[in-house]
CSV table of C-alpha atoms in Angstrom, one decimal:
chain,number,residue,atom,x,y,z
A,1,UNK,CA,110.1,113.8,96.5
A,2,UNK,CA,112.9,115.6,95.2
A,3,UNK,CA,114.3,117.0,91.8
A,4,UNK,CA,117.8,115.7,90.6
A,5,UNK,CA,119.9,118.0,88.3
A,6,UNK,CA,122.6,116.9,86.4
A,7,UNK,CA,124.7,119.6,84.4
A,8,UNK,CA,125.8,117.4,81.5
A,9,UNK,CA,128.0,120.1,79.6
A,10,UNK,CA,129.1,123.3,80.8
A,11,UNK,CA,130.6,124.8,77.3
A,12,UNK,CA,129.1,127.5,74.9
A,13,UNK,CA,129.7,128.0,71.4
A,14,UNK,CA,131.3,124.5,70.9
A,15,UNK,CA,132.4,121.4,72.7
A,16,UNK,CA,136.0,120.8,74.1
A,17,UNK,CA,138.1,118.0,75.3
A,18,UNK,CA,136.7,117.4,78.6
A,19,UNK,CA,133.8,119.6,78.5
A,20,UNK,CA,130.7,119.2,76.7
A,21,UNK,CA,128.1,121.7,75.4
A,22,UNK,CA,125.8,123.5,77.7
A,23,UNK,CA,123.0,120.8,78.7
A,24,UNK,CA,121.0,120.2,81.8
A,25,UNK,CA,119.0,116.7,82.4
A,26,UNK,CA,116.4,116.9,85.2
A,27,UNK,CA,115.0,113.8,87.0
A,28,UNK,CA,111.8,113.8,89.1
A,29,UNK,CA,109.6,110.8,90.4
A,30,UNK,CA,112.0,108.7,87.6
A,31,UNK,CA,110.7,111.0,84.5
A,32,UNK,CA,113.3,112.9,82.6
A,33,UNK,CA,113.3,116.4,80.9
A,34,UNK,CA,116.2,117.7,78.9
A,35,UNK,CA,117.0,121.4,78.8
A,36,UNK,CA,119.1,122.5,75.8
A,37,UNK,CA,120.5,119.7,73.6
A,38,UNK,CA,124.0,120.7,71.9
A,39,UNK,CA,126.2,118.4,69.8
A,40,UNK,CA,127.0,115.2,71.6
A,41,UNK,CA,124.6,115.6,74.6
A,42,UNK,CA,124.1,111.6,74.7
A,43,UNK,CA,128.0,111.0,75.4
A,44,UNK,CA,127.8,112.8,79.0
A,45,UNK,CA,124.3,111.2,79.4
A,46,UNK,CA,125.3,107.8,78.5
A,47,UNK,CA,128.2,107.9,81.3
A,48,UNK,CA,125.7,109.2,83.8
A,49,UNK,CA,123.7,105.9,83.7
A,50,UNK,CA,120.0,107.5,84.1
A,51,UNK,CA,118.8,105.8,81.3
A,52,UNK,CA,116.9,107.4,78.0
A,53,UNK,CA,113.7,105.6,78.0
A,54,UNK,CA,112.2,108.0,80.7
A,55,UNK,CA,113.0,111.5,78.7
A,56,UNK,CA,109.5,113.0,78.2
A,57,UNK,CA,110.3,116.3,77.5
A,58,UNK,CA,113.0,118.9,76.0
A,59,UNK,CA,113.2,122.3,76.8
A,60,UNK,CA,115.2,124.4,74.0
A,61,UNK,CA,116.2,127.9,74.9
A,62,UNK,CA,116.6,129.0,71.5
A,63,UNK,CA,117.9,127.3,68.2
A,64,UNK,CA,121.7,128.2,68.1
A,65,UNK,CA,123.5,125.3,67.1
A,66,UNK,CA,125.4,124.8,70.3
A,67,UNK,CA,122.0,124.1,72.0
A,68,UNK,CA,119.9,122.0,69.4
A,69,UNK,CA,122.2,120.2,67.2
A,70,UNK,CA,122.4,117.3,69.3
A,71,UNK,CA,118.7,116.5,68.9
A,72,UNK,CA,119.1,113.4,66.2
A,73,UNK,CA,121.2,111.4,68.4
A,74,UNK,CA,119.2,112.2,71.6
A,75,UNK,CA,116.0,111.1,69.7
A,76,UNK,CA,118.1,107.9,68.7
A,77,UNK,CA,118.7,107.0,71.7
A,78,UNK,CA,115.2,107.5,73.3
A,79,UNK,CA,113.9,105.1,70.2
A,80,UNK,CA,116.9,102.7,71.3
A,81,UNK,CA,116.1,102.5,74.6
A,82,UNK,CA,112.4,101.4,73.6
A,83,UNK,CA,110.3,104.6,74.4
A,84,UNK,CA,106.8,104.4,72.5
A,85,UNK,CA,105.0,107.4,75.0
A,86,UNK,CA,104.9,110.6,73.2
A,87,UNK,CA,108.0,113.3,73.7
A,88,UNK,CA,107.3,116.9,73.9
A,89,UNK,CA,109.8,119.7,72.6
A,90,UNK,CA,109.2,123.0,73.9
A,91,UNK,CA,110.7,125.9,72.7
A,92,UNK,CA,110.6,129.7,71.1
A,93,UNK,CA,109.0,130.4,67.8
A,94,UNK,CA,111.3,128.6,65.1
A,95,UNK,CA,111.4,125.4,67.2
A,96,UNK,CA,109.4,123.5,64.6
A,97,UNK,CA,111.3,124.4,61.6
A,98,UNK,CA,114.5,123.6,63.3
A,99,UNK,CA,113.3,120.4,64.6
A,100,UNK,CA,112.1,119.3,61.3
A,101,UNK,CA,115.2,119.8,59.6
A,102,UNK,CA,117.5,118.2,62.3
A,103,UNK,CA,114.9,115.3,61.9
A,104,UNK,CA,115.7,114.5,57.9
A,105,UNK,CA,118.5,112.2,59.4
A,106,UNK,CA,116.0,110.8,62.1
A,107,UNK,CA,112.7,111.0,60.2
A,108,UNK,CA,111.0,107.7,61.7
A,109,UNK,CA,110.6,107.4,65.7
A,110,UNK,CA,108.7,104.8,67.5
A,111,UNK,CA,107.1,107.5,69.5
A,112,UNK,CA,105.2,110.8,68.7
A,113,UNK,CA,107.5,113.9,68.8
A,114,UNK,CA,105.0,116.8,69.8
A,115,UNK,CA,106.4,120.6,69.4
A,116,UNK,CA,105.0,123.3,71.4
A,117,UNK,CA,106.2,126.8,70.2
A,118,UNK,CA,106.3,129.4,73.0
A,119,UNK,CA,106.3,133.0,73.0
A,120,UNK,CA,107.1,133.5,76.7
A,121,UNK,CA,104.9,133.8,80.0
A,122,UNK,CA,103.2,130.3,79.1
A,123,UNK,CA,102.7,127.8,82.0
A,124,UNK,CA,102.9,124.1,81.1
A,125,UNK,CA,103.4,120.5,82.6
A,126,UNK,CA,106.6,118.9,82.8
A,127,UNK,CA,107.0,114.8,83.4
A,128,UNK,CA,107.5,113.8,87.1
A,129,UNK,CA,104.8,116.3,88.4
A,130,UNK,CA,106.6,119.5,87.7
A,131,UNK,CA,104.7,122.6,87.0
A,132,UNK,CA,106.9,124.9,84.3
A,133,UNK,CA,106.8,128.6,82.9
A,134,UNK,CA,108.9,130.7,80.9
A,135,UNK,CA,110.2,134.0,79.9
A,136,UNK,CA,111.8,135.8,76.9
A,137,UNK,CA,115.2,136.3,77.3
A,138,UNK,CA,117.5,139.1,75.6
A,139,UNK,CA,119.8,137.4,73.0
A,140,UNK,CA,119.2,139.1,69.7
A,141,UNK,CA,117.0,136.1,68.6
A,142,UNK,CA,113.9,134.4,69.9
A,143,UNK,CA,115.0,133.0,73.3
A,144,UNK,CA,113.4,131.5,76.3
A,145,UNK,CA,114.5,131.2,80.0
A,146,UNK,CA,112.6,128.4,82.1
A,147,UNK,CA,111.3,127.7,85.6
A,148,UNK,CA,110.1,124.4,87.0
A,149,UNK,CA,108.3,124.1,90.3
A,150,UNK,CA,107.4,120.6,92.3
A,151,UNK,CA,104.5,121.8,94.5
A,152,UNK,CA,104.0,120.5,97.9
A,153,UNK,CA,100.5,119.5,99.4
A,154,UNK,CA,99.7,121.1,102.7
A,155,UNK,CA,100.6,118.6,105.9
A,156,UNK,CA,97.8,116.3,106.7
A,157,UNK,CA,96.6,117.0,110.3
A,158,UNK,CA,96.0,113.8,111.9
A,159,UNK,CA,94.6,115.2,114.8
A,160,UNK,CA,92.0,117.3,113.4
A,161,UNK,CA,90.7,114.0,111.4
A,162,UNK,CA,90.7,112.2,114.6
A,163,UNK,CA,88.3,114.9,116.3
A,164,UNK,CA,86.2,114.9,113.6
A,165,UNK,CA,85.7,110.8,114.0
A,166,UNK,CA,87.0,110.1,110.5
A,167,UNK,CA,88.1,106.4,109.7
A,168,UNK,CA,91.9,106.2,108.5
A,169,UNK,CA,90.5,105.1,105.1
A,170,UNK,CA,89.3,108.2,104.4
A,171,UNK,CA,92.6,110.1,105.3
A,172,UNK,CA,94.2,109.7,101.9
A,173,UNK,CA,91.2,110.9,99.8
A,174,UNK,CA,91.4,114.2,101.7
A,175,UNK,CA,95.0,114.8,101.6
A,176,UNK,CA,94.9,114.5,98.0
A,177,UNK,CA,92.4,117.4,97.8
A,178,UNK,CA,89.3,115.1,97.5
A,179,UNK,CA,86.1,116.1,99.5
A,180,UNK,CA,84.3,113.1,101.3
A,181,UNK,CA,81.0,112.5,102.8
A,182,UNK,CA,80.8,110.6,106.4
A,183,UNK,CA,77.8,109.9,108.4
A,184,UNK,CA,76.0,112.4,106.9
A,185,UNK,CA,78.8,115.1,107.2
A,186,UNK,CA,80.7,116.9,104.2
A,187,UNK,CA,84.3,117.2,104.9
A,188,UNK,CA,86.6,119.3,103.0
A,189,UNK,CA,90.4,118.9,102.7
A,190,UNK,CA,90.7,122.5,104.0
A,191,UNK,CA,89.4,120.9,107.5
A,192,UNK,CA,92.3,118.5,108.1
A,193,UNK,CA,94.9,120.4,106.2
A,194,UNK,CA,97.5,122.8,107.4
A,195,UNK,CA,98.7,125.9,105.9
A,196,UNK,CA,100.2,126.1,102.5
A,197,UNK,CA,103.7,124.9,102.2
A,198,UNK,CA,106.5,126.1,100.0
A,199,UNK,CA,107.4,123.5,97.2
A,200,UNK,CA,111.1,123.3,95.4
A,201,UNK,CA,112.0,125.1,92.4
A,202,UNK,CA,114.8,126.0,89.8
A,203,UNK,CA,115.2,128.4,87.0
A,204,UNK,CA,117.4,127.9,83.7
A,205,UNK,CA,119.0,131.1,82.2
A,206,UNK,CA,121.4,131.1,79.4
A,207,UNK,CA,122.3,133.1,76.4
A,208,UNK,CA,120.9,136.5,77.4
A,209,UNK,CA,121.6,139.7,79.0
A,210,UNK,CA,120.3,140.2,82.3
A,211,UNK,CA,116.9,141.5,82.5
A,212,UNK,CA,114.5,142.3,85.4
A,213,UNK,CA,112.1,140.0,83.5
A,214,UNK,CA,114.3,137.1,84.3
A,215,UNK,CA,114.9,137.9,87.7
A,216,UNK,CA,111.2,137.8,88.5
A,217,UNK,CA,111.1,134.5,86.8
A,218,UNK,CA,113.6,132.8,89.1
A,219,UNK,CA,112.3,135.0,92.0
A,220,UNK,CA,113.0,133.0,95.2
A,221,UNK,CA,114.1,129.7,93.6
A,222,UNK,CA,115.9,127.2,95.3
A,223,UNK,CA,118.6,126.8,92.4
A,224,UNK,CA,119.3,129.0,89.5
A,225,UNK,CA,121.1,127.7,86.7
A,226,UNK,CA,122.8,130.5,84.7
A,227,UNK,CA,125.3,131.1,81.9
A,228,UNK,CA,128.6,132.8,82.8
A,229,UNK,CA,129.9,133.2,79.4
A,230,UNK,CA,132.8,135.5,80.2
A,231,UNK,CA,134.5,136.1,83.7
A,232,UNK,CA,136.4,139.2,83.0
A,233,UNK,CA,135.0,142.4,83.5
A,234,UNK,CA,137.0,143.8,80.7
A,235,UNK,CA,135.0,141.7,78.3
A,236,UNK,CA,131.8,143.6,79.2
A,237,UNK,CA,131.7,145.3,75.7
A,238,UNK,CA,131.8,141.8,74.3
A,239,UNK,CA,129.1,140.5,76.5
A,240,UNK,CA,126.9,143.3,75.6
A,241,UNK,CA,127.5,142.8,71.6
A,242,UNK,CA,126.9,139.0,71.7
A,243,UNK,CA,123.8,139.4,74.1
A,244,UNK,CA,125.4,137.2,77.2
A,245,UNK,CA,126.6,137.8,80.7
A,246,UNK,CA,129.9,138.4,83.0
A,247,UNK,CA,130.1,136.1,85.7
A,248,UNK,CA,129.5,139.0,88.4
A,249,UNK,CA,126.3,139.9,86.2
A,250,UNK,CA,124.9,136.5,86.7
A,251,UNK,CA,125.6,136.8,90.3
A,252,UNK,CA,123.8,139.9,90.3
A,253,UNK,CA,120.8,138.4,88.8
A,254,UNK,CA,120.8,135.7,91.4
A,255,UNK,CA,121.0,138.4,94.2
A,256,UNK,CA,118.3,140.6,92.5
A,257,UNK,CA,115.9,137.3,92.2
A,258,UNK,CA,116.5,136.4,95.7
A,259,UNK,CA,117.9,132.8,94.7
A,260,UNK,CA,118.9,130.6,97.3
A,261,UNK,CA,122.0,129.1,94.9
A,262,UNK,CA,123.6,129.8,91.9
A,263,UNK,CA,125.4,127.3,89.5
A,264,UNK,CA,127.2,129.2,86.6
A,265,UNK,CA,127.6,127.4,83.2
A,266,UNK,CA,127.6,127.8,79.6
A,267,UNK,CA,131.5,129.0,79.7
A,268,UNK,CA,133.3,130.7,76.9
A,269,UNK,CA,135.7,128.2,75.1
A,270,UNK,CA,138.5,130.5,76.2
A,271,UNK,CA,137.7,130.2,79.7
A,272,UNK,CA,140.1,127.1,80.7
A,273,UNK,CA,139.6,127.7,84.5
A,274,UNK,CA,136.4,128.4,85.9
A,275,UNK,CA,137.2,129.4,89.3
A,276,UNK,CA,138.0,132.9,88.3
A,277,UNK,CA,134.3,133.1,87.0
A,278,UNK,CA,133.4,131.7,90.5
A,279,UNK,CA,135.2,134.0,92.3
A,280,UNK,CA,134.0,137.0,90.4
A,281,UNK,CA,130.4,135.8,91.0
A,282,UNK,CA,131.0,135.1,94.8
A,283,UNK,CA,131.9,138.7,95.5
A,284,UNK,CA,128.4,139.6,94.6
A,285,UNK,CA,126.5,136.6,95.5
A,286,UNK,CA,128.1,134.2,98.1
A,287,UNK,CA,126.3,130.9,97.5
A,288,UNK,CA,127.6,130.6,93.8
A,289,UNK,CA,129.3,127.3,92.4
A,290,UNK,CA,131.0,127.1,88.7
A,291,UNK,CA,129.7,123.8,87.3
A,292,UNK,CA,131.6,121.0,86.2
A,293,UNK,CA,130.4,118.3,83.8
A,294,UNK,CA,128.5,115.7,85.1
A,295,UNK,CA,127.8,117.5,88.6
A,296,UNK,CA,124.7,116.1,89.9
A,297,UNK,CA,122.4,118.5,92.4
A,298,UNK,CA,119.5,117.2,94.3
A,299,UNK,CA,117.0,119.6,95.4
A,300,UNK,CA,114.6,118.5,98.5
A,301,UNK,CA,112.2,119.9,100.6
A,302,UNK,CA,113.7,122.0,103.1
A,303,UNK,CA,113.8,120.9,106.8
A,304,UNK,CA,112.0,123.9,108.4
A,305,UNK,CA,109.1,122.9,106.1
A,306,UNK,CA,108.4,119.5,107.8
A,307,UNK,CA,106.6,120.9,110.5
């Protein structure tokens, strides 16, 4: 299995020609999860061609308009695609109030909308087998950063199973963690499974100042998707007053977290060429890319974990 991630939009504050508001769509085992939902999010999503029916969850960082105003359009598109299964919306305190207000133009859907308000530090399941957690961000209002992981089962040791004389028909049950009885013996999964293996993970952090808590949330992730509101060090006072980050601060967060790769997004409308942000970040954290609208990244289990 793998995780496919599309950066639908890369702009903060307001959409621009050729640059939609910051939002990220994640596909895992054909199921979809959306992170943030600014105005017009359904348009780049429609161009992507992943469909809408499989959207099972939306994770909102906070309640500013550039992160939530696209909800009615997305809910309509999901309904039009024929979804009847519940759709879960996760977000900080205030998510219910804002969602209910936005849904006044979309009051009746053919599927239940279930809202979960989080304080930070919670763990919860996302579609496709993803295991998620969150942490408070530092943005002046209730704001959350998210981490999602796809666990990986230990490798099945066929040679051990053969030594125990186990028929092949029992292997799958053991591989999936089930204890089996065979010829008077109780065989536990640990007897035929290898050591624990690292899964794959990503973190989504936006609209915040860098904090140690966020570095801990993103510890050792394969990919950190992080805001880069400003690219000029002279904008540091502005970044501090608006509770955002410079590109080099985003890179510092990736470095502190031990992330494997950094993708910058949520650029200020005044940034027309994101190469400067990328250059500034790479001086701190070499494996950095500036996102482009529609960029797709796939995360898979690393080769060294195949043994």
